[in-house]
Coordinates of C-alpha atoms in Angstrom, one line a residue:
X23 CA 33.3 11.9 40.8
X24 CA 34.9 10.1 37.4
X25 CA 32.6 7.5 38.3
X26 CA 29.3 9.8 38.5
X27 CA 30.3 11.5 35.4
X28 CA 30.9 8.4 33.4
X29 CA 27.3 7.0 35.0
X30 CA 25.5 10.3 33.4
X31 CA 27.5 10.4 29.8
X32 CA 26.3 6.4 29.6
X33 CA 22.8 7.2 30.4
X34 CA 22.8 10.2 28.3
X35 CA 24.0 8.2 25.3
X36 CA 21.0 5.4 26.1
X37 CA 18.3 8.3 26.4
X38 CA 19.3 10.0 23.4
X39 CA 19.4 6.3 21.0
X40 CA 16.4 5.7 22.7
X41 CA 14.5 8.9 21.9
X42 CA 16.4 9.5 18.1
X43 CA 15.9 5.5 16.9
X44 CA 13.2 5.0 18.5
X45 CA 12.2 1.0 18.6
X46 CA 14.0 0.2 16.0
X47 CA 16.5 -2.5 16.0
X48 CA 20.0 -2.7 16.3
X49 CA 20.6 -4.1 12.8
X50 CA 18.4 -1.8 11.2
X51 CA 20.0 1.3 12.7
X52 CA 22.8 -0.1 11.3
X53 CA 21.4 -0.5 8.0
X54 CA 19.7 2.9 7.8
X55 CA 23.3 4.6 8.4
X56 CA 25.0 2.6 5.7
X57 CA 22.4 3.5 3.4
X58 CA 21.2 -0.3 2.4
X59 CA 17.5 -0.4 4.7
X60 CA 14.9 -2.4 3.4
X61 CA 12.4 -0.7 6.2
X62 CA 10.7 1.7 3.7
X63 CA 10.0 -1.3 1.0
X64 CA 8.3 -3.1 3.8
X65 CA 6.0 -0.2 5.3
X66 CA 5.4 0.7 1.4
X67 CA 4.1 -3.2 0.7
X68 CA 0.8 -2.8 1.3
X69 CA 0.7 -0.1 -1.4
X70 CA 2.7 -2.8 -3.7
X71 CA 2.0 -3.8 -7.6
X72 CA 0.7 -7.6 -7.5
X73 CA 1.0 -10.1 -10.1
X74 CA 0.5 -14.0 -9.6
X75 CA 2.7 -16.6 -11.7
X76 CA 2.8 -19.8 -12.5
X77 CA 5.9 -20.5 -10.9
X78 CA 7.1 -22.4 -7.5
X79 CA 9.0 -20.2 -5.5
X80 CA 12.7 -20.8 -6.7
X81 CA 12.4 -20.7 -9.9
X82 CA 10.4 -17.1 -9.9
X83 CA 13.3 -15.9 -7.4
X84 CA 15.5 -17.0 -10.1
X85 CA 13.7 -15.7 -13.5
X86 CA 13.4 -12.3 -11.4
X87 CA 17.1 -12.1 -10.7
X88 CA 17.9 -13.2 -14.9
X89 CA 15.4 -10.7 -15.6
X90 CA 17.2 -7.6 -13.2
X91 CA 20.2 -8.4 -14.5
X92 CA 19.7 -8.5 -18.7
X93 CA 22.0 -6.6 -20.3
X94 CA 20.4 -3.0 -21.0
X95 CA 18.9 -3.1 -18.0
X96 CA 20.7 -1.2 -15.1
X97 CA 18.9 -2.3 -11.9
X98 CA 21.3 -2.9 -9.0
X99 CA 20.5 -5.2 -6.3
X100 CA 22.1 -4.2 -3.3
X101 CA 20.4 -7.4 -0.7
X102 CA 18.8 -9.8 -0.9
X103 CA 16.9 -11.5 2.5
X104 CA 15.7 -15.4 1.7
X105 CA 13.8 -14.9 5.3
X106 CA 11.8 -12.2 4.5
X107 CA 11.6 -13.6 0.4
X108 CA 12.7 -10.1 -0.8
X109 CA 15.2 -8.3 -3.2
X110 CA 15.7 -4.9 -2.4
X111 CA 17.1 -2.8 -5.7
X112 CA 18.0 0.5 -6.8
X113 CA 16.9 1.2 -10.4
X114 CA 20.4 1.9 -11.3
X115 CA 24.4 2.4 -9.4
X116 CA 23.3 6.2 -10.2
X117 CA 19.7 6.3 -9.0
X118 CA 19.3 4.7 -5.9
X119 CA 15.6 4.8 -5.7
X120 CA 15.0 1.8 -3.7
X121 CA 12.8 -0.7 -4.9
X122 CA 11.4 -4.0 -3.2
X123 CA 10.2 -7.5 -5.2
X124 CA 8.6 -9.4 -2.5
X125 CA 7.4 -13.3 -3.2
X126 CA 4.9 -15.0 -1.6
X127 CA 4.1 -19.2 -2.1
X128 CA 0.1 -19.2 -2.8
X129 CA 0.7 -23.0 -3.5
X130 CA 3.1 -25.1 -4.6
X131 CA 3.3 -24.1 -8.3
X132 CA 1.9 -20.4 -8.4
X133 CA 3.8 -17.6 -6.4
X134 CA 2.5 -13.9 -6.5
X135 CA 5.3 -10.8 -6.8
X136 CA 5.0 -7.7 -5.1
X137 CA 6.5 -5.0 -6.0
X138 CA 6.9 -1.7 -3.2
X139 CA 8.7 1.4 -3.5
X140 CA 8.0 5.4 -2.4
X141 CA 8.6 6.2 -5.6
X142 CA 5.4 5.5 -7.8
X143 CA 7.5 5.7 -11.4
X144 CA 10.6 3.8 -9.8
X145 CA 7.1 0.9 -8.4
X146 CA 5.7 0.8 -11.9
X147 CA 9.0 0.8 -13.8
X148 CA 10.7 -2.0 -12.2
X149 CA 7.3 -4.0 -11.9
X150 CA 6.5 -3.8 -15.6
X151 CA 10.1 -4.8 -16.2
X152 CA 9.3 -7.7 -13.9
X153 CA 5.8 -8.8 -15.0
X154 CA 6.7 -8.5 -18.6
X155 CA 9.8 -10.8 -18.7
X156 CA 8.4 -13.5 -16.9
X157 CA 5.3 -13.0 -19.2
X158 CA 7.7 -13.3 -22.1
X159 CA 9.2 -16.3 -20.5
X160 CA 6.2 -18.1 -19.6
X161 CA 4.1 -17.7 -23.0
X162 CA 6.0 -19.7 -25.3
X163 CA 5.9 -22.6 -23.2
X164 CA 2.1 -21.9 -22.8
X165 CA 1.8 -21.5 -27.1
X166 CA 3.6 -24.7 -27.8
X167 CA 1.4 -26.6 -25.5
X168 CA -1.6 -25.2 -27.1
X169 CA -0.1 -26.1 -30.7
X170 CA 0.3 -29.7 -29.5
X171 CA -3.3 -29.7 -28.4
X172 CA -4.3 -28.6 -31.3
X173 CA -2.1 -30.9 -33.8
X174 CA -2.9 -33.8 -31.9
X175 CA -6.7 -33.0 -32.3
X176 CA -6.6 -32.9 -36.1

């Protein structure tokens, strides 16, 4: 009888995960109780902001990363997955609206940043935070170039 009765409280337990988590992996059960998921930013991708750089891979992962973390800025990164080339991030340690920066190598020198979230204001915040800064950090470097063109022309 013990033995029945622990046979029907294990299969209960399977049916029910099975039916409440559907096909959902072990790790990202997990994930989703602790709070720190990155499903949502991935399903919400294809609605992402886009921007292409002129950038390898690394150092955009880095300038993004310098950029989240400049003082006056409160984003909070809470993971980071070098697999998947993503930073998940809330927009603050008080607003946990997660947000996702995706990067993708369209060659060796030029990598394009998405940027994902369910929130639309939470998407276009963080993205223009993104897009700007590395703007701001690629420009001069473009300007000086075109001053020595232009010097060395005269």
């Amino acid at each position: 009888m013990k033995r029945r009765t622990q046979f029907i409280l294990v299969t209960t337990f399977y049916l029910l995960s099975t039916v409440l988590f559907g096909c959902a992996t072990v790790k990202e059960m997990g994930k989703g109780f602790a709070g720190v998921s990155t499903k949502v930013l991935e399903d919400k991708r294809k609605d992402a902001l886009k921007k292409s750089f002129v950038l390898d891979y690394n150092s955009c992962l880095v300038k993004v990363k310098e950029i989240l973390k400049e003082p006056g800025r409160e984003f909070y990164i809470y993971a980071e997955d070098a697999k998947k080339k993503m930073i998940a991030l809330y927009l603050s340690q008080a607003d946990t609206t997660p947000v996702g920066v995706f990067f993708t190598e369209e060659a060796k020198d030029r990598t394009l940043i998405e940027v994902s979230s369910p929130s639309i204001y939470a998407k276009e915040f963080t993205a223009k935070n993104i897009f700007t800064g590395i703007d701001a950090l690629l420009k001069p470097k473009e300007e000086n170039k075109a001053d020595v063109k232009e010097k060395t022309g005269n």
